[in-house]
CSV table of C-alpha atoms and ligand atoms in Angstrom, one decimal:
chain,number,residue,atom,x,y,z
M,1,MET,CA,129.5,78.0,106.0
M,2,GLN,CA,127.5,76.2,103.4
M,3,LYS,CA,123.9,75.2,104.2
M,4,TYR,CA,120.7,74.1,102.4
M,5,ILE,CA,117.2,75.7,102.6
M,6,SER,CA,114.1,74.3,101.0
M,7,GLN,CA,111.7,76.6,99.1
M,8,GLN,CA,109.1,75.9,101.8
M,9,ASN,CA,111.5,77.0,104.6
M,10,LEU,CA,112.6,80.1,102.7
M,11,ASN,CA,108.9,81.1,102.5
M,12,ILE,CA,108.6,80.4,106.2
M,13,LEU,CA,111.7,82.5,106.9
M,14,LEU,CA,110.3,85.5,104.8
M,15,ASP,CA,106.8,85.3,106.4
M,16,LYS,CA,108.3,85.2,109.9
M,17,LEU,CA,110.5,88.2,109.2
M,18,ILE,CA,107.5,90.1,107.8
M,19,ALA,CA,105.4,89.2,110.8
M,20,GLU,CA,108.2,90.4,113.1
M,21,GLY,CA,108.1,93.8,111.4
M,22,THR,CA,111.2,93.5,109.1
M,23,ARG,CA,110.8,95.1,105.8
M,24,VAL,CA,111.4,92.3,103.3
M,25,VAL,CA,112.1,93.6,99.8
M,26,ALA,CA,112.2,91.2,96.8
M,27,PRO,CA,111.3,91.1,93.1
M,28,ARG,CA,107.5,91.0,92.9
M,29,MET,CA,104.9,91.9,90.2
M,30,ASP,CA,103.6,95.4,90.4
M,31,ALA,CA,100.9,96.2,87.8
M,32,GLY,CA,102.5,93.8,85.4
M,33,THR,CA,106.0,95.0,85.9
M,34,PRO,CA,108.6,93.0,88.1
M,35,LEU,CA,110.1,95.4,90.6
M,36,TYR,CA,112.1,95.2,93.8
M,37,GLU,CA,109.4,96.1,96.4
M,38,PRO,CA,108.4,95.3,99.9
M,39,LEU,CA,106.5,92.0,100.2
M,40,LYS,CA,103.2,91.5,102.0
M,41,ASN,CA,103.9,87.7,102.1
M,42,SER,CA,106.5,85.3,100.7
M,43,GLY,CA,104.1,84.1,97.9
M,44,GLU,CA,104.6,87.4,96.1
M,45,MET,CA,108.4,86.8,95.6
M,46,LEU,CA,109.5,86.2,92.0
M,47,THR,CA,112.6,84.1,91.4
M,48,ASP,CA,112.6,83.8,87.6
M,49,GLN,CA,112.4,87.4,86.4
M,50,LEU,CA,114.8,90.3,86.3
M,51,PRO,CA,113.2,93.4,87.9
M,52,ARG,CA,112.7,96.3,85.5
M,53,ARG,CA,114.5,98.7,87.9
M,54,SER,CA,117.5,97.8,90.1
M,55,ALA,CA,117.7,97.0,93.8
M,56,LYS,CA,119.4,100.4,94.6
M,57,GLU,CA,116.0,101.8,95.6
M,58,ALA,CA,116.1,99.8,98.9
M,59,PHE,CA,118.9,102.3,99.9
M,60,PHE,CA,118.4,105.2,97.6
M,61,PRO,CA,114.7,105.9,96.8
M,62,VAL,CA,113.6,107.7,93.6
M,63,CYS,CA,112.4,110.6,95.8
M,64,GLU,CA,112.7,111.1,99.5
M,65,GLU,CA,112.0,113.8,102.0
M,66,ILE,CA,115.1,114.9,104.0
M,67,MET,CA,113.6,117.9,105.8
M,68,SER,CA,110.5,120.0,106.1
M,69,TYR,CA,110.0,123.7,107.0
M,70,GLU,CA,107.2,125.9,108.3
M,71,LYS,CA,107.0,129.7,108.7
M,72,GLU,CA,104.5,131.3,111.0
M,73,ARG,CA,105.1,135.1,111.1
M,74,GLN,CA,108.8,135.5,112.0
M,75,GLN,CA,109.0,131.9,113.5
M,76,ILE,CA,110.7,129.4,111.2
M,77,THR,CA,110.6,125.7,112.1
M,78,LEU,CA,112.9,123.2,110.5
M,79,THR,CA,112.3,119.5,111.0
M,80,ASP,CA,114.9,116.9,110.0
M,81,VAL,CA,113.9,113.4,108.9
M,82,ASP,CA,115.6,111.1,111.3
M,83,PRO,CA,117.3,108.2,109.5
M,84,ALA,CA,117.2,106.2,112.8
M,85,ARG,CA,113.5,105.5,112.0
M,86,PHE,CA,114.4,103.5,108.9
M,87,PRO,CA,113.3,99.8,109.3
M,88,GLU,CA,115.5,96.7,109.5
M,89,THR,CA,115.4,95.3,106.0
M,90,VAL,CA,116.1,92.0,104.3
M,91,LEU,CA,116.7,92.4,100.5
M,92,VAL,CA,116.2,89.0,99.0
M,93,GLY,CA,116.4,87.4,95.5
M,94,VAL,CA,118.9,90.0,94.5
M,95,ARG,CA,120.5,89.4,91.1
M,96,PRO,CA,124.4,89.2,91.1
M,97,CYS,CA,124.6,92.3,88.8
M,98,ASP,CA,122.4,94.3,91.3
M,99,ALA,CA,124.2,93.0,94.4
M,100,ALA,CA,127.6,93.8,93.0
M,101,ALA,CA,126.6,97.4,92.4
M,102,ILE,CA,125.9,97.9,96.1
M,103,PRO,CA,129.5,98.1,97.2
M,104,VAL,CA,130.1,100.4,94.2
M,105,LEU,CA,127.4,102.7,95.7
M,106,ASP,CA,128.9,102.4,99.2
M,107,ALA,CA,132.2,103.9,97.9
M,108,VAL,CA,130.5,107.1,96.6
M,109,PHE,CA,128.0,107.5,99.5
M,110,SER,CA,130.7,107.2,102.1
M,111,TRP,CA,133.5,109.2,100.4
M,112,ASP,CA,134.0,112.9,101.3
M,113,TYR,CA,130.4,113.3,102.4
M,114,LYS,CA,128.8,110.6,104.5
M,115,ASP,CA,125.2,110.3,103.2
M,116,GLU,CA,123.4,109.2,106.4
M,117,PHE,CA,120.2,108.4,104.5
M,118,PHE,CA,122.0,105.8,102.3
M,119,LEU,CA,124.3,104.6,105.0
M,120,GLU,CA,121.7,104.0,107.7
M,121,ARG,CA,119.5,102.0,105.3
M,122,ARG,CA,122.6,100.1,104.2
M,123,LYS,CA,123.6,99.3,107.8
M,124,LYS,CA,120.1,98.0,108.5
M,125,THR,CA,119.9,95.8,105.4
M,126,THR,CA,120.9,92.1,104.9
M,127,ILE,CA,121.3,91.2,101.3
M,128,ILE,CA,120.4,87.7,100.1
M,129,GLY,CA,121.7,87.2,96.5
M,130,LEU,CA,120.3,84.7,94.1
M,131,ALA,CA,122.3,83.0,91.3
M,132,CYS,CA,120.8,83.6,87.8
M,133,THR,CA,119.3,80.8,85.8
M,134,ILE,CA,118.1,83.0,83.1
M,135,ALA,CA,119.8,85.6,80.9
M,136,ASP,CA,118.6,87.5,77.8
M,137,ASP,CA,120.5,89.1,74.8
M,138,ALA,CA,121.1,92.3,76.8
M,139,CYS,CA,122.8,90.7,79.8
M,140,PHE,CA,126.6,91.2,79.7
M,141,CYS,CA,127.8,90.7,83.3
M,142,THR,CA,130.5,88.3,82.1
M,143,ALA,CA,131.9,91.0,79.8
M,144,VAL,CA,132.6,93.2,82.8
M,145,GLY,CA,134.2,90.6,85.0
M,146,LEU,CA,131.1,89.3,86.9
M,147,SER,CA,129.1,86.2,86.4
M,148,PRO,CA,125.6,84.7,87.1
M,149,SER,CA,126.9,83.3,90.4
M,150,ASP,CA,129.0,86.3,91.5
M,151,THR,CA,128.6,86.8,95.2
M,152,ARG,CA,130.0,90.4,95.5
M,153,GLY,CA,127.7,92.5,97.7
M,154,SER,CA,125.7,89.6,99.1
M,155,ASP,CA,125.7,88.8,102.8
M,156,LEU,CA,124.2,85.4,102.0
M,157,PHE,CA,124.0,83.8,98.6
M,158,LEU,CA,121.4,81.3,97.3
M,159,THR,CA,122.1,78.9,94.4
M,160,PRO,CA,119.0,77.0,93.1
M,161,LEU,CA,119.4,73.2,93.2
M,162,GLU,CA,118.0,70.5,91.0
M,163,GLY,CA,114.9,69.1,92.7
M,164,GLY,CA,114.2,72.4,94.6
M,165,GLY,CA,115.7,74.4,97.4
M,166,TYR,CA,118.9,76.4,97.5
M,167,ALA,CA,122.5,76.0,98.6
M,168,CYS,CA,123.3,78.9,100.9
M,169,GLU,CA,126.7,80.4,101.5
M,170,THR,CA,127.4,83.2,103.9
M,171,TYR,CA,129.8,86.1,103.1
M,172,SER,CA,129.4,88.4,106.1
M,173,ASP,CA,128.5,88.5,109.8
M,174,LYS,CA,125.0,89.7,108.7
M,175,GLY,CA,124.5,86.6,106.7
M,176,GLU,CA,125.8,84.4,109.6
M,177,THR,CA,123.5,86.1,112.0
M,178,LEU,CA,120.5,85.6,109.8
M,179,ILE,CA,121.2,81.9,109.6
M,180,ASN,CA,122.0,81.5,113.3
M,181,ASN,CA,118.8,83.3,114.3
M,182,HIS,CA,116.7,80.9,112.2
M,183,SER,CA,118.9,77.8,112.4
M,184,GLY,CA,116.0,75.4,112.4
M,185,LEU,CA,115.1,76.4,108.8
M,186,PHE,CA,118.6,75.6,107.4
M,187,THR,CA,120.1,72.2,107.3
M,188,ARG,CA,123.5,70.7,106.3
M,189,GLN,CA,123.8,70.7,102.5
M,190,SER,CA,123.2,67.2,101.2
M,191,LYS,CA,122.3,68.0,97.5
M,192,THR,CA,125.1,69.2,95.3
M,193,LYS,CA,123.7,69.6,91.8
M,194,THR,CA,122.8,73.1,91.0
M,195,LEU,CA,120.3,74.1,88.3
M,196,PRO,CA,122.0,75.1,85.0
M,197,LEU,CA,123.0,78.8,85.5
M,198,ALA,CA,122.5,81.5,82.9
M,199,GLU,CA,125.1,81.9,80.2
M,200,PRO,CA,125.3,85.5,78.9
M,201,GLN,CA,126.6,85.4,75.3
M,202,THR,CA,129.4,87.8,75.8
M,203,GLU,CA,133.2,87.5,76.0
M,204,GLN,CA,135.0,89.5,78.6
M,205,ILE,CA,135.9,93.0,77.5
M,206,ASP,CA,139.4,94.3,78.2
M,207,LEU,CA,138.3,97.1,80.6
M,208,LYS,CA,141.9,98.3,81.1
M,209,LYS,CA,142.2,98.9,77.4
M,210,VAL,CA,138.8,100.7,77.3
M,211,LYS,CA,140.0,103.0,80.1
M,212,LYS,CA,143.3,103.7,78.4
M,213,TRP,CA,141.5,104.7,75.2
M,214,LEU,CA,139.1,106.9,77.2
M,215,ASP,CA,142.0,108.5,79.0
M,216,GLU,CA,143.3,109.7,75.6
M,217,HIS,CA,140.1,110.4,73.6
M,218,PHE,CA,137.9,113.0,75.3
M,219,GLU,CA,137.5,114.5,71.8
M,220,ASP,CA,136.7,111.8,69.2
M,221,PRO,CA,134.3,111.3,66.3
M,222,LEU,CA,133.0,108.2,68.2
M,223,TRP,CA,131.0,110.4,70.5
M,224,ASP,CA,129.0,112.2,67.8
M,225,GLY,CA,128.5,108.9,65.9
M,226,ASN,CA,127.0,107.0,68.8
M,227,ALA,CA,125.4,109.6,70.9
M,228,VAL,CA,123.7,111.8,68.3
M,229,ARG,CA,120.6,109.5,68.6
M,230,CYS,CA,120.3,110.0,72.4
M,231,VAL,CA,117.2,111.9,73.3
M,232,GLY,CA,118.3,112.6,76.8
M,233,CYS,CA,115.3,110.8,78.5
M,234,GLY,CA,117.5,109.6,81.4
M,235,ALA,CA,115.9,106.2,81.4
M,236,CYS,CA,119.3,104.5,81.3
M,237,ALA,CA,120.4,106.2,84.5
M,238,PHE,CA,117.1,105.5,86.3
M,239,VAL,CA,117.2,101.7,85.7
M,240,CYS,CA,120.9,101.4,86.4
M,241,PRO,CA,122.0,99.7,89.6
M,242,ALA,CA,125.2,101.8,89.8
M,243,CYS,CA,124.1,105.3,88.7
M,244,HIS,CA,123.7,107.5,91.8
M,245,CYS,CA,123.3,111.2,90.8
M,246,PHE,CA,120.6,113.1,92.7
M,247,ASP,CA,119.4,116.6,93.1
M,248,ILE,CA,118.2,118.4,96.3
M,249,VAL,CA,115.0,120.5,95.8
M,250,ASP,CA,112.7,122.5,98.0
M,251,GLU,CA,109.1,121.9,97.1
M,252,GLY,CA,106.3,124.0,98.7
M,253,THR,CA,105.4,127.6,99.4
M,254,GLU,CA,106.9,130.4,101.3
M,255,LYS,CA,105.0,129.2,104.3
M,256,ALA,CA,105.6,125.5,104.3
M,257,GLY,CA,107.3,122.8,102.3
M,258,LYS,CA,109.7,119.9,102.1
M,259,ARG,CA,113.3,119.5,101.0
M,260,ARG,CA,113.6,116.4,98.8
M,261,LYS,CA,116.4,114.3,97.4
M,262,ASN,CA,115.4,113.2,93.8
M,263,TRP,CA,117.2,111.0,91.3
M,264,ASP,CA,118.9,113.0,88.6
M,265,ALA,CA,120.7,111.9,85.4
M,266,CYS,CA,123.7,113.3,83.4
M,267,GLY,CA,121.6,112.7,80.2
M,268,PHE,CA,119.3,115.6,81.1
M,269,TRP,CA,120.3,119.0,79.5
M,270,LYS,CA,119.7,120.8,82.8
M,271,PHE,CA,122.1,118.6,84.7
M,272,THR,CA,125.1,120.9,84.1
M,273,HIS,CA,123.2,124.1,83.3
M,274,HIS,CA,124.8,126.9,85.3
M,275,ALA,CA,123.0,129.8,86.9
M,276,SER,CA,124.9,132.0,84.5
M,277,GLY,CA,123.1,130.3,81.6
M,278,HIS,CA,126.3,128.6,80.4
M,279,ASN,CA,126.1,124.8,80.0
M,280,PRO,CA,129.5,123.0,79.6
M,281,ARG,CA,127.6,119.9,78.2
M,282,ASP,CA,125.4,121.9,75.8
M,283,LEU,CA,124.9,119.1,73.3
M,284,GLN,CA,123.5,115.6,73.8
M,285,PRO,CA,126.7,113.8,72.6
M,286,LYS,CA,128.7,115.6,75.3
M,287,ARG,CA,126.2,114.2,77.8
M,288,TYR,CA,126.3,110.7,76.5
M,289,ARG,CA,130.2,110.9,76.4
M,290,ASN,CA,130.0,111.7,80.1
M,291,ARG,CA,127.9,108.6,80.8
M,292,ILE,CA,130.6,106.4,79.2
M,293,MET,CA,133.5,108.4,80.7
M,294,HIS,CA,131.9,108.2,84.2
M,295,LYS,CA,131.3,104.5,84.1
M,296,PHE,CA,134.6,103.3,82.5
M,297,LYS,CA,137.1,106.1,83.4
M,298,TYR,CA,136.2,108.7,86.0
M,299,TYR,CA,134.8,106.2,88.6
M,300,ASP,CA,137.8,104.0,88.0
M,301,ASP,CA,140.2,107.0,88.4
M,302,LYS,CA,138.6,107.8,91.8
M,303,PHE,CA,137.5,104.4,93.2
M,304,GLY,CA,139.5,101.8,91.2
M,305,GLN,CA,136.4,100.0,89.8
M,306,THR,CA,133.9,100.2,86.9
M,307,LEU,CA,130.5,101.8,87.4
M,308,CYS,CA,128.7,99.1,85.3
M,309,THR,CA,127.8,95.6,86.3
M,310,GLY,CA,126.5,94.5,82.9
M,311,CYS,CA,122.9,94.1,84.0
M,312,GLY,CA,121.8,95.2,80.5
M,313,ARG,CA,118.9,97.3,81.7
M,314,CYS,CA,119.9,100.4,79.9
M,315,VAL,CA,120.2,98.4,76.7
M,316,ARG,CA,116.7,97.0,77.1
M,317,ILE,CA,115.1,100.3,78.0
M,318,CYS,CA,116.8,102.8,75.6
M,319,PRO,CA,114.0,104.1,73.3
M,320,VAL,CA,116.5,104.7,70.5
M,321,GLY,CA,118.4,101.4,70.8
M,322,ILE,CA,121.7,102.7,72.2
M,323,ASP,CA,123.7,99.7,73.4
M,324,ILE,CA,126.4,100.5,75.9
M,325,ALA,CA,127.9,97.0,75.7
M,326,ALA,CA,128.4,97.3,71.9
M,327,ILE,CA,130.0,100.8,72.4
M,328,VAL,CA,132.4,99.6,75.0
M,329,GLU,CA,133.3,96.5,73.0
M,330,ASP,CA,133.9,98.7,70.0
M,331,ILE,CA,136.2,100.9,72.1
M,332,SER,CA,138.1,97.8,73.4
M,333,ARG,CA,139.0,96.9,69.8
M,334,LYS,CA,140.5,100.3,69.0
M,335,ASP,CA,144.2,100.8,68.8
K,1,SF4,S1,125.3,101.0,82.6
K,1,SF4,FE1,123.6,99.8,81.8
K,1,SF4,S2,124.4,97.7,81.8
K,1,SF4,FE2,125.8,98.8,83.1
K,1,SF4,S3,125.0,98.5,85.2
K,1,SF4,FE3,124.1,100.4,84.4
K,1,SF4,S4,122.1,99.8,83.4
K,1,SF4,FE4,123.3,98.0,83.8
K,2,SF4,S1,117.9,105.7,77.5
K,2,SF4,FE1,118.9,106.0,75.5
K,2,SF4,S2,117.9,107.9,74.7
K,2,SF4,FE2,117.5,107.9,77.0
K,2,SF4,S3,119.2,109.1,77.9
K,2,SF4,FE3,119.8,106.9,77.9
K,2,SF4,S4,121.0,106.6,76.0
K,2,SF4,FE4,119.8,108.6,75.8
């Protein structure tokens, strides 16, 4: 179903949802940095900036409590965090590269172990994607088979129109329900001309060829050459919409504390450090190799898709200028 919503009506919709108690998460400015965060009102939403970190935090927070414990003499009390308390959420203004990563995360969080913290938030969230009208030199969604108007992962998708407002297309029952519940704010689409969309300056990379090369080159000089600069800061994983590693830690004292689920990253030396003291990825190039292998081979082996949506965040943030797009492109040209 294609509809039209004016900017004014979109603001009315978001303010109404917030007033009703729905958590509305969108790109907004936080101390000078654009981030996906809960809005206090629609006026805070940014539509023209790529948030520094991805939208995955709406389902998979940087740090979250999953249980607490207390010990009083011989009495130990364990208290689970109940995911049922998570609020209904509308995630709006989501970039196509971020929205496309959400089904990628679904696959891993509902695989052999069902992660109820992720899945409950996911079930309660409606995703409103927004076509990109801006791209920078780091964007390469088109190189990995996406585009600035890709609707993967969106329940409802907005495309900015010339003269203001948005064309809206629904892609799931959640999207239909949102429109039906606020039908007075949406009209039949009369305008057709969209604003010029972003044009990332990259050709599509042959990902099948990349995977084939990775299948055969676990050991290769390329790893040392590219990854020797990596300082293992983990920033690339933390900004990535598709990276999903986490650690479970108990924080507190013998008497009381909390069990937390914290983001982790394969770039950290401790990530594979065994209790025995052995570390199979003892050098940084081995850790960086894992990053590329996981994204373009291992994830594909297991789930039939690539663990990178070309958002370019890791390229922008890497303190030593490691460019994953250039590395993968280089691999795609190898025999
Ligand atoms: S690997 Fe880099 S470019 Fe690819 S999705 Fe993650 S942050 Fe974005
Ligand atoms: S951001 Fe750069 S230096 Fe930091 S872990 Fe990633 S590749 Fe290595």
